[in-house]
Coordinates of C-alpha atoms and ligand atoms in Angstrom, one line a residue:
Chain C
M179 CA -0.1 -0.3 0.1
D180 CA 1.3 3.3 -1.1
A181 CA 2.1 6.1 2.2
L182 CA 0.6 8.8 0.3
V183 CA -1.8 8.5 -3.0
I184 CA -2.6 12.0 -4.5
K185 CA -5.9 11.9 -6.8
N186 CA -6.8 14.6 -9.0
L187 CA -6.4 17.0 -6.7
E188 CA -7.3 20.5 -7.5
K189 CA -7.2 23.9 -5.1
K190 CA -8.7 27.2 -6.0
F191 CA -8.4 30.9 -4.3
G192 CA -11.5 32.4 -5.4
D193 CA -11.3 32.3 -8.9
I194 CA -7.8 31.4 -9.1
E195 CA -6.7 28.0 -9.9
I196 CA -3.7 27.2 -8.3
L197 CA -3.5 23.2 -8.7
K198 CA -4.8 21.6 -11.5
T199 CA -5.7 18.1 -11.6
I200 CA -2.1 16.8 -9.5
N201 CA -1.5 13.3 -9.1
L202 CA 1.5 11.8 -7.0
E203 CA 1.6 7.9 -5.4
V204 CA 4.5 7.6 -2.8
K205 CA 5.8 4.5 -1.2
Q206 CA 6.1 3.9 2.3
G207 CA 9.7 5.6 3.2
E208 CA 10.2 7.4 0.2
F209 CA 12.0 10.7 0.3
V210 CA 10.2 12.5 -2.7
S211 CA 11.0 16.0 -3.6
L212 CA 7.8 18.7 -4.8
L213 CA 10.6 21.0 -7.1
G214 CA 9.3 24.2 -8.8
P215 CA 9.9 27.7 -9.4
S216 CA 8.5 30.1 -6.6
G217 CA 4.7 30.5 -7.1
C218 CA 3.9 26.7 -8.3
G219 CA 1.7 25.6 -5.6
K220 CA 4.4 23.5 -3.9
T221 CA 3.4 25.0 -0.2
T222 CA -0.5 24.6 -1.2
T223 CA 0.0 20.8 -2.4
L224 CA 1.9 20.4 1.1
R225 CA -0.7 22.6 3.1
I226 CA -3.5 20.2 1.6
I227 CA -1.5 17.1 2.5
A228 CA -1.4 18.6 5.9
G229 CA -4.5 19.3 5.9
L230 CA -4.0 22.8 7.1
L231 CA -6.0 23.5 3.7
D232 CA -8.7 22.1 2.6
A233 CA -8.6 21.3 -1.1
T234 CA -11.5 22.0 -3.7
S235 CA -12.0 19.1 -5.2
G236 CA -9.8 15.8 -5.4
E237 CA -8.8 12.9 -2.7
V238 CA -6.2 12.3 -0.7
Y239 CA -4.8 9.2 0.9
I240 CA -2.8 8.8 3.6
N241 CA -1.8 4.6 4.2
G242 CA -4.6 3.7 2.2
V243 CA -7.2 5.6 4.1
N244 CA -9.3 9.4 2.7
V245 CA -8.1 12.0 4.9
A246 CA -10.9 14.5 3.5
D247 CA -12.9 14.3 6.7
V248 CA -9.8 13.6 8.9
P249 CA -8.7 17.1 10.9
V250 CA -5.5 18.7 10.6
H251 CA -4.3 17.2 14.6
K252 CA -5.9 13.6 14.0
R253 CA -3.7 13.2 11.0
N254 CA 0.0 12.6 13.1
N255 CA 2.2 14.0 10.1
G256 CA 5.2 15.7 11.3
M257 CA 6.2 19.5 9.8
V258 CA 9.4 21.5 9.3
F259 CA 8.0 24.9 8.6
Q260 CA 10.5 27.3 6.6
N261 CA 11.0 29.6 9.7
Y262 CA 10.8 26.6 11.7
A263 CA 8.0 27.8 14.4
L264 CA 9.6 26.8 17.9
F265 CA 7.2 27.5 20.4
P266 CA 8.9 30.8 21.9
H267 CA 8.2 30.3 25.4
M268 CA 9.8 26.5 25.5
T269 CA 12.9 25.2 25.9
V270 CA 14.5 22.4 23.5
A271 CA 13.3 20.0 25.6
Q272 CA 9.6 21.2 25.6
N273 CA 9.4 21.7 22.3
I274 CA 10.2 17.9 21.7
E275 CA 7.6 17.0 23.8
Y276 CA 5.1 19.1 23.0
G277 CA 3.0 16.6 20.6
L278 CA 4.1 13.8 22.5
K279 CA 1.7 15.2 25.5
Q280 CA -0.7 16.0 23.0
H281 CA -0.6 12.0 21.9
K282 CA -1.2 11.1 25.6
I283 CA 2.2 9.2 26.2
S284 CA 2.8 8.7 29.4
R285 CA 5.7 10.7 32.1
A286 CA 8.4 7.7 31.3
E287 CA 8.0 7.5 28.1
R288 CA 7.9 11.0 27.1
R289 CA 10.6 11.5 28.4
K290 CA 12.9 8.8 27.2
K291 CA 11.2 9.8 23.4
V292 CA 12.8 13.5 24.0
R293 CA 15.9 12.2 25.1
E294 CA 16.2 9.9 21.7
G295 CA 14.8 12.8 20.3
M296 CA 17.8 15.2 20.7
E297 CA 20.4 12.3 20.4
L298 CA 18.8 11.9 16.9
V299 CA 19.8 15.6 15.9
H300 CA 22.5 16.0 18.5
L301 CA 21.0 18.7 20.3
E302 CA 21.4 17.1 24.0
Y303 CA 23.2 20.2 25.8
L304 CA 21.2 22.1 24.6
A305 CA 17.6 20.6 26.1
G306 CA 17.6 23.7 28.6
R307 CA 17.9 26.6 26.3
Y308 CA 15.2 28.8 24.1
P309 CA 14.0 29.2 20.8
K310 CA 15.9 32.5 20.5
Q311 CA 19.4 31.3 21.9
L312 CA 20.1 29.3 19.0
S313 CA 21.4 29.3 15.7
G314 CA 19.4 29.2 12.6
G315 CA 21.0 25.6 12.2
Q316 CA 19.9 24.3 15.8
Q317 CA 16.5 25.8 15.8
Q318 CA 16.2 23.2 12.4
R319 CA 17.0 20.7 14.3
V320 CA 14.7 21.2 17.1
A321 CA 12.1 21.6 14.2
L322 CA 13.2 18.4 13.2
A323 CA 13.0 16.3 16.0
R324 CA 10.2 17.4 17.1
A325 CA 8.2 16.5 14.1
L326 CA 10.3 13.3 14.2
V327 CA 9.7 11.9 17.6
L328 CA 5.6 11.4 16.8
Q329 CA 6.6 8.9 14.2
P330 CA 4.1 10.4 11.6
N331 CA 3.0 8.8 9.1
L332 CA 4.2 11.2 7.4
L333 CA 7.1 14.0 7.1
L334 CA 6.4 17.4 5.1
L335 CA 9.5 19.6 4.7
D336 CA 8.9 22.7 3.1
E337 CA 12.0 24.5 2.2
P338 CA 13.3 24.2 5.5
L339 CA 16.7 24.7 4.2
S340 CA 16.6 27.7 2.5
N341 CA 17.4 29.9 5.6
L342 CA 20.8 28.8 6.1
D343 CA 23.9 29.9 4.5
A344 CA 25.3 27.8 1.7
R345 CA 27.8 25.1 4.2
L346 CA 25.3 24.3 6.8
R347 CA 22.4 24.0 3.9
E348 CA 24.5 21.2 2.3
E349 CA 25.3 20.0 5.7
M350 CA 21.2 19.5 7.0
Q351 CA 21.0 17.7 3.2
M352 CA 23.4 15.3 4.4
E353 CA 22.3 14.7 8.1
I354 CA 18.3 15.0 7.1
R355 CA 18.4 12.7 4.3
N356 CA 20.5 10.0 6.9
I357 CA 17.7 10.0 9.5
Q358 CA 15.1 9.7 6.8
K359 CA 16.8 6.5 5.7
K360 CA 17.6 5.4 9.4
L361 CA 14.0 6.1 11.0
N362 CA 12.6 4.8 7.2
V363 CA 9.8 7.6 7.4
T364 CA 7.9 8.7 4.3
T365 CA 9.1 12.7 3.4
I366 CA 8.1 14.9 1.4
F367 CA 10.2 17.3 0.7
V368 CA 9.2 21.0 -0.9
T369 CA 12.1 23.1 -2.2
H370 CA 12.7 25.1 -5.3
D371 CA 16.4 23.7 -5.2
Q372 CA 17.0 21.5 -8.1
K373 CA 20.3 20.2 -7.2
E374 CA 18.8 19.9 -3.3
A375 CA 15.8 17.9 -4.9
L376 CA 18.4 16.0 -7.0
S377 CA 20.6 15.2 -4.5
M378 CA 18.5 14.1 -2.0
S379 CA 15.5 12.7 -3.3
D380 CA 14.3 9.2 -4.4
K381 CA 11.7 10.6 -6.7
V382 CA 11.1 14.5 -7.8
A383 CA 7.6 15.6 -8.8
V384 CA 8.6 18.5 -10.9
M385 CA 5.8 21.3 -10.9
N386 CA 4.9 24.1 -13.2
K387 CA 2.1 26.8 -12.8
G388 CA 0.3 24.3 -10.5
I389 CA 0.6 20.7 -12.5
I390 CA 3.3 18.4 -12.1
E391 CA 5.4 18.3 -15.5
Q392 CA 6.9 15.0 -14.9
Y393 CA 7.5 12.6 -11.8
G394 CA 10.0 10.4 -11.8
T395 CA 13.8 9.5 -10.5
P396 CA 16.7 12.5 -10.5
E397 CA 18.5 10.0 -13.0
E398 CA 15.0 9.8 -15.8
L399 CA 14.1 13.6 -14.8
Y400 CA 17.8 14.4 -16.4
D401 CA 18.6 11.7 -19.2
N402 CA 15.3 11.7 -20.4
P403 CA 13.4 15.3 -19.4
K404 CA 9.2 15.0 -21.3
T405 CA 8.9 18.7 -21.4
E406 CA 11.2 21.7 -22.3
F407 CA 10.4 23.0 -18.9
V408 CA 11.5 20.1 -17.0
S409 CA 14.8 20.1 -19.8
T410 CA 15.4 23.9 -18.4
F411 CA 14.3 23.9 -15.1
I412 CA 16.6 20.6 -14.1
G413 CA 20.2 21.5 -15.3
Y414 CA 20.9 23.2 -18.3
S415 CA 19.2 22.0 -21.8
N416 CA 20.5 23.4 -25.7
L417 CA 17.1 23.4 -27.1
I418 CA 16.9 22.8 -31.0
R419 CA 13.9 23.5 -32.8
G420 CA 13.0 21.9 -36.0
V421 CA 10.9 20.0 -39.0
V422 CA 11.7 16.4 -39.9
S423 CA 12.6 16.6 -43.7
T424 CA 13.3 12.9 -44.1
K425 CA 12.1 10.0 -43.3
D426 CA 13.0 6.5 -44.6
E427 CA 13.8 2.8 -43.3
H428 CA 17.5 4.0 -41.3
R429 CA 17.5 7.5 -40.3
M430 CA 15.6 10.4 -39.6
L431 CA 16.5 14.2 -40.6
L432 CA 15.9 17.6 -39.4
E433 CA 15.5 21.0 -40.7
T434 CA 16.7 22.9 -37.9
N435 CA 18.3 26.3 -36.6
Y436 CA 21.3 24.2 -35.9
G437 CA 21.5 22.9 -39.5
K438 CA 20.7 19.5 -40.7
V439 CA 20.7 17.0 -37.9
Q440 CA 19.9 13.3 -37.9
I441 CA 18.4 11.5 -35.2
P442 CA 17.3 8.0 -34.5
L443 CA 14.3 6.4 -36.3
Q444 CA 11.2 7.2 -34.9
D445 CA 7.4 5.9 -34.9
G446 CA 4.9 8.0 -35.0
L447 CA 7.3 11.0 -36.5
E448 CA 6.7 12.0 -40.0
T449 CA 7.8 14.1 -42.6
G450 CA 6.3 17.9 -41.4
S451 CA 6.2 17.1 -37.5
R452 CA 7.4 19.6 -35.4
I453 CA 10.0 19.0 -32.8
L454 CA 12.2 20.1 -30.2
G455 CA 15.1 18.6 -29.3
L456 CA 17.0 18.6 -25.9
L457 CA 20.6 18.2 -25.5
R458 CA 22.7 18.7 -22.5
P459 CA 25.8 20.5 -22.3
E460 CA 28.0 17.3 -21.6
R461 CA 26.6 15.5 -24.3
I462 CA 28.0 17.2 -27.0
R463 CA 31.3 16.8 -28.1
L464 CA 34.2 19.5 -29.1
K465 CA 36.8 19.1 -31.7
K466 CA 39.3 20.7 -33.3
T467 CA 38.8 19.3 -36.7
F468 CA 35.6 19.0 -38.7
G469 CA 34.7 16.8 -41.2
S470 CA 31.7 16.3 -43.2
D471 CA 30.0 14.0 -40.6
L472 CA 26.5 14.0 -39.7
N473 CA 25.5 16.4 -36.7
C474 CA 29.0 17.5 -37.0
I475 CA 28.3 21.3 -37.2
R476 CA 30.8 24.1 -37.5
C477 CA 31.5 26.9 -34.4
T478 CA 33.4 29.4 -33.0
V479 CA 34.1 29.7 -29.5
I480 CA 32.9 33.1 -28.3
E481 CA 33.2 32.2 -24.0
R482 CA 35.4 30.4 -22.3
V483 CA 35.1 29.1 -18.6
Y484 CA 37.9 27.0 -17.2
A485 CA 36.3 25.1 -13.8
G486 CA 39.7 22.4 -13.6
S487 CA 38.3 19.6 -13.8
S488 CA 35.9 20.4 -16.8
I489 CA 36.0 23.8 -19.3
R490 CA 32.2 25.4 -20.6
Y491 CA 32.6 26.9 -23.9
T492 CA 29.9 29.4 -25.2
V493 CA 30.0 28.4 -28.8
K494 CA 28.5 30.2 -31.8
T495 CA 27.0 28.0 -34.8
I496 CA 27.5 29.0 -38.4
T497 CA 23.6 29.3 -38.4
D498 CA 24.4 32.0 -35.3
Q499 CA 22.7 29.7 -32.6
N500 CA 24.8 30.1 -29.3
V501 CA 25.4 26.8 -27.7
V502 CA 26.4 25.6 -24.4
V503 CA 29.5 22.6 -24.7
T504 CA 31.0 21.0 -21.1
V505 CA 33.9 19.2 -22.1
I506 CA 35.0 16.8 -19.3
A507 CA 38.4 16.3 -19.1
P508 CA 39.9 18.4 -20.9
D509 CA 42.8 17.4 -23.6
E510 CA 44.9 18.8 -26.6
S511 CA 42.4 17.9 -29.4
N512 CA 39.3 19.5 -26.8
N513 CA 40.8 22.3 -25.5
L514 CA 40.2 25.1 -27.6
S515 CA 40.4 29.3 -27.0
V516 CA 38.2 32.0 -27.9
G517 CA 38.1 32.9 -31.2
E518 CA 38.8 29.7 -32.3
E519 CA 37.1 27.5 -35.1
G520 CA 36.0 23.8 -34.7
C521 CA 32.9 21.7 -34.8
I522 CA 30.3 20.4 -31.9
Q523 CA 29.4 17.2 -32.5
W524 CA 26.6 14.5 -30.4
L525 CA 25.6 10.8 -30.8
A526 CA 22.3 10.6 -32.2
Q527 CA 20.7 8.9 -29.3
N528 CA 21.8 11.4 -27.0
M529 CA 19.1 14.1 -27.8
N530 CA 16.1 14.2 -26.0
L531 CA 12.8 14.1 -29.0
I532 CA 9.4 15.6 -27.7
E533 CA 7.0 16.5 -30.6
V534 CA 5.6 19.9 -30.6
N535 CA 1.7 20.1 -31.2
D536 CA 0.3 22.6 -33.5
E537 CA -1.5 24.7 -30.8
E538 CA 1.1 24.4 -28.6
T539 CA 3.7 26.5 -30.8
D540 CA 2.8 30.1 -31.7
Chain I
M786 CA 21.2 43.3 26.6
R787 CA 22.7 45.7 24.1
K788 CA 23.8 49.1 25.8
R789 CA 22.6 52.0 24.2
K790 CA 25.3 54.4 23.1
E791 CA 26.3 57.5 25.5
K792 CA 25.4 60.6 23.5
R793 CA 26.3 64.3 24.8
V794 CA 22.6 65.9 24.9
P795 CA 22.8 69.6 24.2
I796 CA 22.2 72.1 27.1
L797 CA 19.6 73.6 25.5
L798 CA 17.3 70.2 25.3
R799 CA 18.2 69.3 28.9
I800 CA 16.6 72.6 29.8
A801 CA 13.4 71.7 27.7
V802 CA 12.7 68.2 28.8
S803 CA 13.1 69.6 32.0
L804 CA 11.0 72.1 32.0
A805 CA 8.5 69.9 30.4
L806 CA 8.5 67.0 32.9
I807 CA 8.3 69.8 35.8
Y808 CA 4.8 71.2 33.6
I809 CA 4.0 67.6 34.2
L810 CA 4.3 66.5 37.2
A811 CA 3.7 69.4 38.8
P812 CA 0.1 69.0 39.2
I813 CA 0.6 65.3 40.9
L814 CA 3.9 67.0 43.2
V815 CA 1.4 69.4 44.4
I816 CA -1.5 66.8 45.1
I817 CA 0.8 64.0 46.8
G818 CA 1.9 67.4 48.8
S819 CA -1.6 68.4 50.2
S820 CA -2.2 64.8 51.2
F821 CA -0.2 65.1 53.9
A822 CA -0.9 68.7 54.9
S823 CA -2.5 69.2 58.5
V824 CA -5.0 72.3 57.4
A825 CA -8.1 71.8 56.1
N826 CA -8.0 73.6 52.7
L827 CA -6.3 73.1 49.2
T828 CA -3.5 75.1 49.3
F829 CA 0.0 74.7 48.7
P830 CA 3.0 75.0 49.6
P831 CA 1.2 72.0 52.2
K832 CA 1.3 73.3 56.0
G833 CA 2.5 70.9 58.7
F834 CA 2.6 67.1 58.0
S835 CA 0.3 64.6 58.7
L836 CA -2.0 61.2 58.3
R837 CA -5.3 62.7 59.5
W838 CA -6.7 62.8 55.5
Y839 CA -5.6 58.8 55.2
Q840 CA -7.0 58.1 58.4
E841 CA -10.5 60.3 57.4
Y842 CA -10.4 58.2 54.1
F843 CA -10.4 54.9 56.1
K844 CA -13.2 55.5 58.6
D845 CA -15.4 57.4 56.3
T846 CA -17.6 54.7 54.8
G847 CA -19.1 56.7 51.8
W848 CA -15.4 56.7 50.8
L849 CA -14.9 52.8 50.9
N850 CA -18.6 52.1 49.6
A851 CA -17.9 54.0 46.4
T852 CA -14.2 52.6 45.9
W853 CA -15.0 49.4 46.6
I854 CA -17.7 49.8 43.8
S855 CA -15.2 51.1 41.4
I856 CA -12.9 48.3 42.4
K857 CA -15.7 45.4 41.7
L858 CA -16.8 47.3 38.5
A859 CA -13.3 47.7 36.8
M860 CA -12.0 43.8 38.1
I861 CA -15.5 42.6 36.4
A862 CA -15.4 44.6 33.5
T863 CA -11.7 43.9 32.8
A864 CA -12.6 40.0 32.9
C865 CA -15.6 40.5 30.4
T866 CA -13.6 42.6 28.3
V867 CA -10.2 40.9 28.4
L868 CA -12.7 37.5 27.2
L869 CA -14.6 39.5 24.9
G870 CA -11.7 41.8 23.4
S871 CA -9.1 38.9 22.6
L872 CA -12.1 36.1 21.2
S873 CA -13.1 39.1 18.7
A874 CA -9.7 40.4 17.9
Y875 CA -8.7 36.3 17.0
G876 CA -11.9 36.3 14.4
I877 CA -11.0 39.6 13.1
E878 CA -7.6 38.6 12.7
K879 CA -7.9 35.4 11.2
S880 CA -11.0 36.8 8.6
K881 CA -11.2 37.8 5.1
H882 CA -12.2 40.7 5.8
R883 CA -10.0 41.7 8.8
N884 CA -9.6 45.5 8.2
M885 CA -13.6 46.3 8.0
W886 CA -14.7 44.1 10.9
L887 CA -11.7 46.3 12.6
S888 CA -12.9 49.1 12.0
F889 CA -17.2 48.2 12.9
F890 CA -15.4 46.6 16.6
T891 CA -14.0 50.1 17.2
T892 CA -16.1 52.1 15.9
P893 CA -17.4 53.2 19.6
L894 CA -13.5 54.5 20.2
T895 CA -14.3 57.1 17.3
I896 CA -17.8 58.3 19.2
P897 CA -17.2 61.3 21.9
T898 CA -17.4 59.2 25.6
I899 CA -20.2 61.9 26.4
I900 CA -22.1 60.9 23.8
S901 CA -21.4 57.1 24.2
G902 CA -23.1 57.8 28.0
L903 CA -25.9 59.2 26.3
A904 CA -27.0 56.8 24.5
L905 CA -26.6 54.0 26.9
L906 CA -28.8 56.4 29.5
Q907 CA -31.5 56.5 26.8
F908 CA -31.2 53.4 25.5
Y909 CA -31.4 51.7 28.9
N910 CA -34.6 54.5 29.4
F911 CA -36.4 52.7 26.3
L912 CA -35.5 49.2 27.8
E913 CA -36.7 50.2 31.1
V914 CA -33.8 48.7 32.8
E915 CA -33.1 49.2 35.4
R916 CA -30.0 51.7 36.7
N917 CA -27.9 49.4 39.2
F918 CA -24.7 48.4 39.5
W919 CA -25.4 45.9 36.4
A920 CA -26.2 48.4 34.6
I921 CA -23.2 50.6 35.1
L922 CA -21.2 46.9 34.5
S923 CA -22.4 47.1 31.0
G924 CA -21.8 51.2 30.0
H925 CA -18.2 49.4 31.3
I926 CA -17.7 46.6 29.0
V927 CA -19.1 48.5 25.9
F928 CA -17.3 51.1 26.2
V929 CA -13.8 49.1 27.3
T930 CA -14.1 46.3 24.5
P931 CA -13.0 48.2 21.8
F932 CA -9.6 49.3 23.7
V933 CA -9.0 45.6 24.4
T934 CA -10.1 44.5 21.0
R935 CA -7.7 46.9 18.8
T936 CA -4.6 46.3 21.5
M937 CA -5.3 42.3 20.6
Y938 CA -6.0 43.0 17.2
T939 CA -2.5 44.0 17.0
S940 CA -0.6 41.5 18.8
F941 CA -2.3 38.7 16.7
Y942 CA -1.5 40.1 13.8
R943 CA 2.3 40.5 14.8
F944 CA 1.9 36.8 15.9
N945 CA 3.6 33.8 13.6
H946 CA 0.9 31.8 12.8
S947 CA 2.9 29.0 11.7
I948 CA 3.5 28.3 15.2
E949 CA 0.0 27.6 15.7
E950 CA -0.2 25.4 12.6
A951 CA 2.9 23.3 14.1
S952 CA 0.9 22.5 16.8
W953 CA -2.5 21.5 14.9
V954 CA -0.3 19.3 13.2
M955 CA 1.4 18.1 16.1
G956 CA -1.7 16.6 17.5
A957 CA -3.4 19.7 19.6
G958 CA -6.9 20.7 18.8
K959 CA -8.2 24.1 18.4
V960 CA -9.0 25.1 22.1
K961 CA -5.8 23.5 23.5
T962 CA -3.6 25.3 20.6
F963 CA -5.1 28.9 21.7
L964 CA -4.6 27.9 25.2
L965 CA -1.3 26.6 25.7
I966 CA 0.5 28.1 22.3
V967 CA -1.6 31.3 21.3
L968 CA -2.2 33.0 24.1
P969 CA 1.4 32.5 25.9
A970 CA 3.1 34.2 22.7
V971 CA 0.5 37.4 23.1
K972 CA 1.3 37.3 26.9
S973 CA 2.0 41.2 26.7
G974 CA -1.0 42.3 24.7
L975 CA -2.5 40.7 27.2
M976 CA -1.2 42.0 30.4
S977 CA -1.5 45.9 28.3
S978 CA -5.1 45.0 28.2
V979 CA -5.9 43.9 31.6
F980 CA -3.7 46.8 32.6
F981 CA -5.7 49.4 30.9
A982 CA -9.2 47.8 31.1
F983 CA -9.1 48.2 35.0
I984 CA -7.9 51.6 34.6
T985 CA -10.1 53.0 32.3
S986 CA -13.0 51.2 33.8
F987 CA -12.3 52.5 37.3
S988 CA -11.2 55.8 36.3
N989 CA -14.3 56.4 34.3
L990 CA -16.5 59.1 35.3
T991 CA -18.2 60.2 31.7
I992 CA -20.3 56.6 31.7
S993 CA -20.6 56.2 34.7
I994 CA -22.6 59.1 35.9
F995 CA -25.4 58.8 33.6
L996 CA -25.9 55.8 34.9
A997 CA -25.5 55.5 38.2
T998 CA -28.0 56.2 41.0
G999 CA -27.5 57.6 45.1
K1000 CA -27.0 53.5 45.7
N1001 CA -23.9 53.1 42.8
I1002 CA -21.8 56.0 43.7
T1003 CA -18.6 55.2 42.0
L1004 CA -15.6 56.7 43.3
P1005 CA -14.7 59.0 40.1
I1006 CA -18.1 60.1 40.8
K1007 CA -17.8 60.6 43.9
I1008 CA -14.2 62.7 43.7
Y1009 CA -15.8 64.7 41.3
T1010 CA -18.8 66.0 43.6
S1011 CA -17.2 66.3 46.6
A1012 CA -14.5 68.4 44.5
S1013 CA -17.3 70.5 43.6
F1014 CA -19.2 70.9 46.1
D1015 CA -17.6 70.2 49.2
P1016 CA -13.2 70.0 48.6
T1017 CA -11.1 68.4 51.4
P1018 CA -7.6 66.9 51.8
V1019 CA -9.2 63.2 51.9
L1020 CA -9.3 63.8 47.8
S1021 CA -6.1 64.5 47.7
A1022 CA -4.8 61.1 50.0
I1023 CA -7.2 59.4 47.4
S1024 CA -5.3 60.5 44.7
T1025 CA -1.9 59.6 46.0
I1026 CA -3.1 56.2 47.0
I1027 CA -4.2 55.6 43.3
I1028 CA -0.9 56.9 41.6
I1029 CA 1.1 55.5 44.0
I1030 CA -0.9 51.9 43.1
T1031 CA -0.8 52.4 39.8
I1032 CA 2.7 53.3 39.4
T1033 CA 3.8 50.0 41.3
V1034 CA 1.6 47.9 38.9
M1035 CA 3.1 50.0 35.9
M1036 CA 7.0 48.6 37.7
V1037 CA 5.5 45.0 38.1
M1038 CA 4.4 44.8 34.5
K1039 CA 7.6 46.0 32.9
H1040 CA 9.4 43.8 35.7
F1041 CA 7.9 40.7 34.4
G1042 CA 7.9 42.3 30.4
D1043 CA 11.3 42.4 30.5
H1044 CA 11.8 39.0 31.5
E1045 CA 9.6 37.3 28.3
Ligands
ADP1021 N1 -4.5 31.7 0.5 C1 -4.2 32.1 -0.6 N2 -5.1 33.3 -1.3 C2 -5.0 33.2 -2.6 N3 -3.6 32.8 -2.9 C3 -2.9 32.3 -2.4 C4 -3.4 31.8 -0.9 N4 -2.1 31.0 -0.7 C5 -1.0 31.2 -1.9 N5 -1.6 31.6 -2.9 C6 -1.2 31.8 -4.3 O1 -1.1 30.7 -4.7 C7 0.2 30.3 -5.5 C8 1.0 29.4 -5.1 O2 1.3 29.5 -3.8 P1 2.5 28.7 -2.9 O3 1.8 27.2 -3.4 O4 2.9 29.1 -1.5 O5 3.4 28.6 -3.8 P2 5.2 27.9 -3.5 O6 5.1 27.3 -2.3 O7 5.5 26.6 -4.8 O8 6.0 29.0 -4.1 C9 1.0 31.7 -5.4 O9 0.5 32.5 -6.4 C10 0.2 32.5 -4.3 O10 0.0 33.8 -4.2
MG1022 MG1 6.4 28.0 -0.8

């Protein structure tokens, strides 16, 4: 049974449709990120799961139970807010104990769990402090411990790391992930930071304007983006737009803004089909020499950023398109300087293809 | 606590501030001084020193009755207005059209008190309500509640609502959360509401005077009539007692406020 199932969830504020048919399935123990730009509806989704907001339509099932009629305080979820939301008039230990008291857990049991909770996030030595005497990172840990001691059905985190500095953020990413694995707690993690989502999650739901554009493992999303939005929001993609010009039993040729491009034979595409091709910078090879092979496009280097283990080039093709190319472990044959001419080339199967519907083009 | 940077204050400014302070405090000093005088007419500087006016106050059942009525009024009015005002402020802050509701609930603040008093009198006459202690009390409640509503609204508005939501998610119902999380968080607003509700009711003359009868003379009414028809240093003694109590309460509150 899935720990969380969301079916056709829709949310309107007044007349404005903020969420449009959200569907999501999360297995027990999975770490799932809701990733998307600010304002796309991540927090709204999380608050509906928690029970802090009512859906306009659609259902939420937690461990198989439709929670439409279960009020927020009966759902037994753990939540960590962006501003931590610790109770200012309670000490660290009292903050952690609060939820246990609400669940009518005996005093002896409570004391044991509070101690375990503080050990989990390495805060035993701060038990008697008040929240305003703690640093941001420490408050974050208390908020996490407070949510986890309840052994929640779901752990819900709303951009919990966005107020921390970069170094602390990376440390907390690792720590949250380790604790999550140790306790095997099903986790929904909201973030707008694609690196964070990719590095922490089992699965990522990429959201945009109230819909989930794609739901999959980090590898699937990176290697096989299904929409233009996903391909540009996660990592960088060069966009190739074109029309199928030739199709025979061996190959397909596209007429594109990069020139003539060959792609593997595809069902469903006919001469005249409009295509969007997505090409990752590190999937492109840059060479000093150029022949007349297919998918070999002449270009001039216009920018070169050296980063030790890799070099990032921006090149201009003879068709006047800027293309970003990352050369990993550069050597003699592909170390070009600005102004130098060369050629970019890629394997046909390394380009992701999205068929463009006519109504989407304008 | 951070130490404030010492700054040299220009001498002229110091003089101006001192003069202003003297101007504000002088009448109070006159009252305190004259309460210890040994002669009967209200003069300044006071002649002699005695506690006879304090003794007279504590012997006079008329003064004591009036004081007791005012204390009872202020205590019950404080309890009722803080409860009503806090709950309405909480509701207003949560509502969709909070500005509209806030204006509506605090309209009485814009009406001159004397008109409110008169309106209440006519309203009670119309309803044929007896003008007893409870009539005065209800008048005070109507008059004081908007002050509390406004103060508490500000507190709830500043309150970080995600701590309330955190409590709900952690398994506490709405009522429990309100008592255990919300109220402690607005403690300072509550304390100043209690203080000002009490003082406002205790010192109110304008509303009470319309609603009181001979049996229910409040302290401000008795002070007012006595000062008009029969001025005596007992008035100064009472005023001094009230001033001392007020200052003490304020200092206690400040002490607790600092340790929040
Ligand atoms: N209570 C509300 N009333 C009206 N609009 C809201 C409300 N809450 C959120 N919104 C709108 O819904 C959209 C999505 O908000 P949110 O879920 O917070 O986005 P995210 O968390 O992805 O940044 C935003 O455009 C926001 O302005
Ligand atoms: Mg958000």
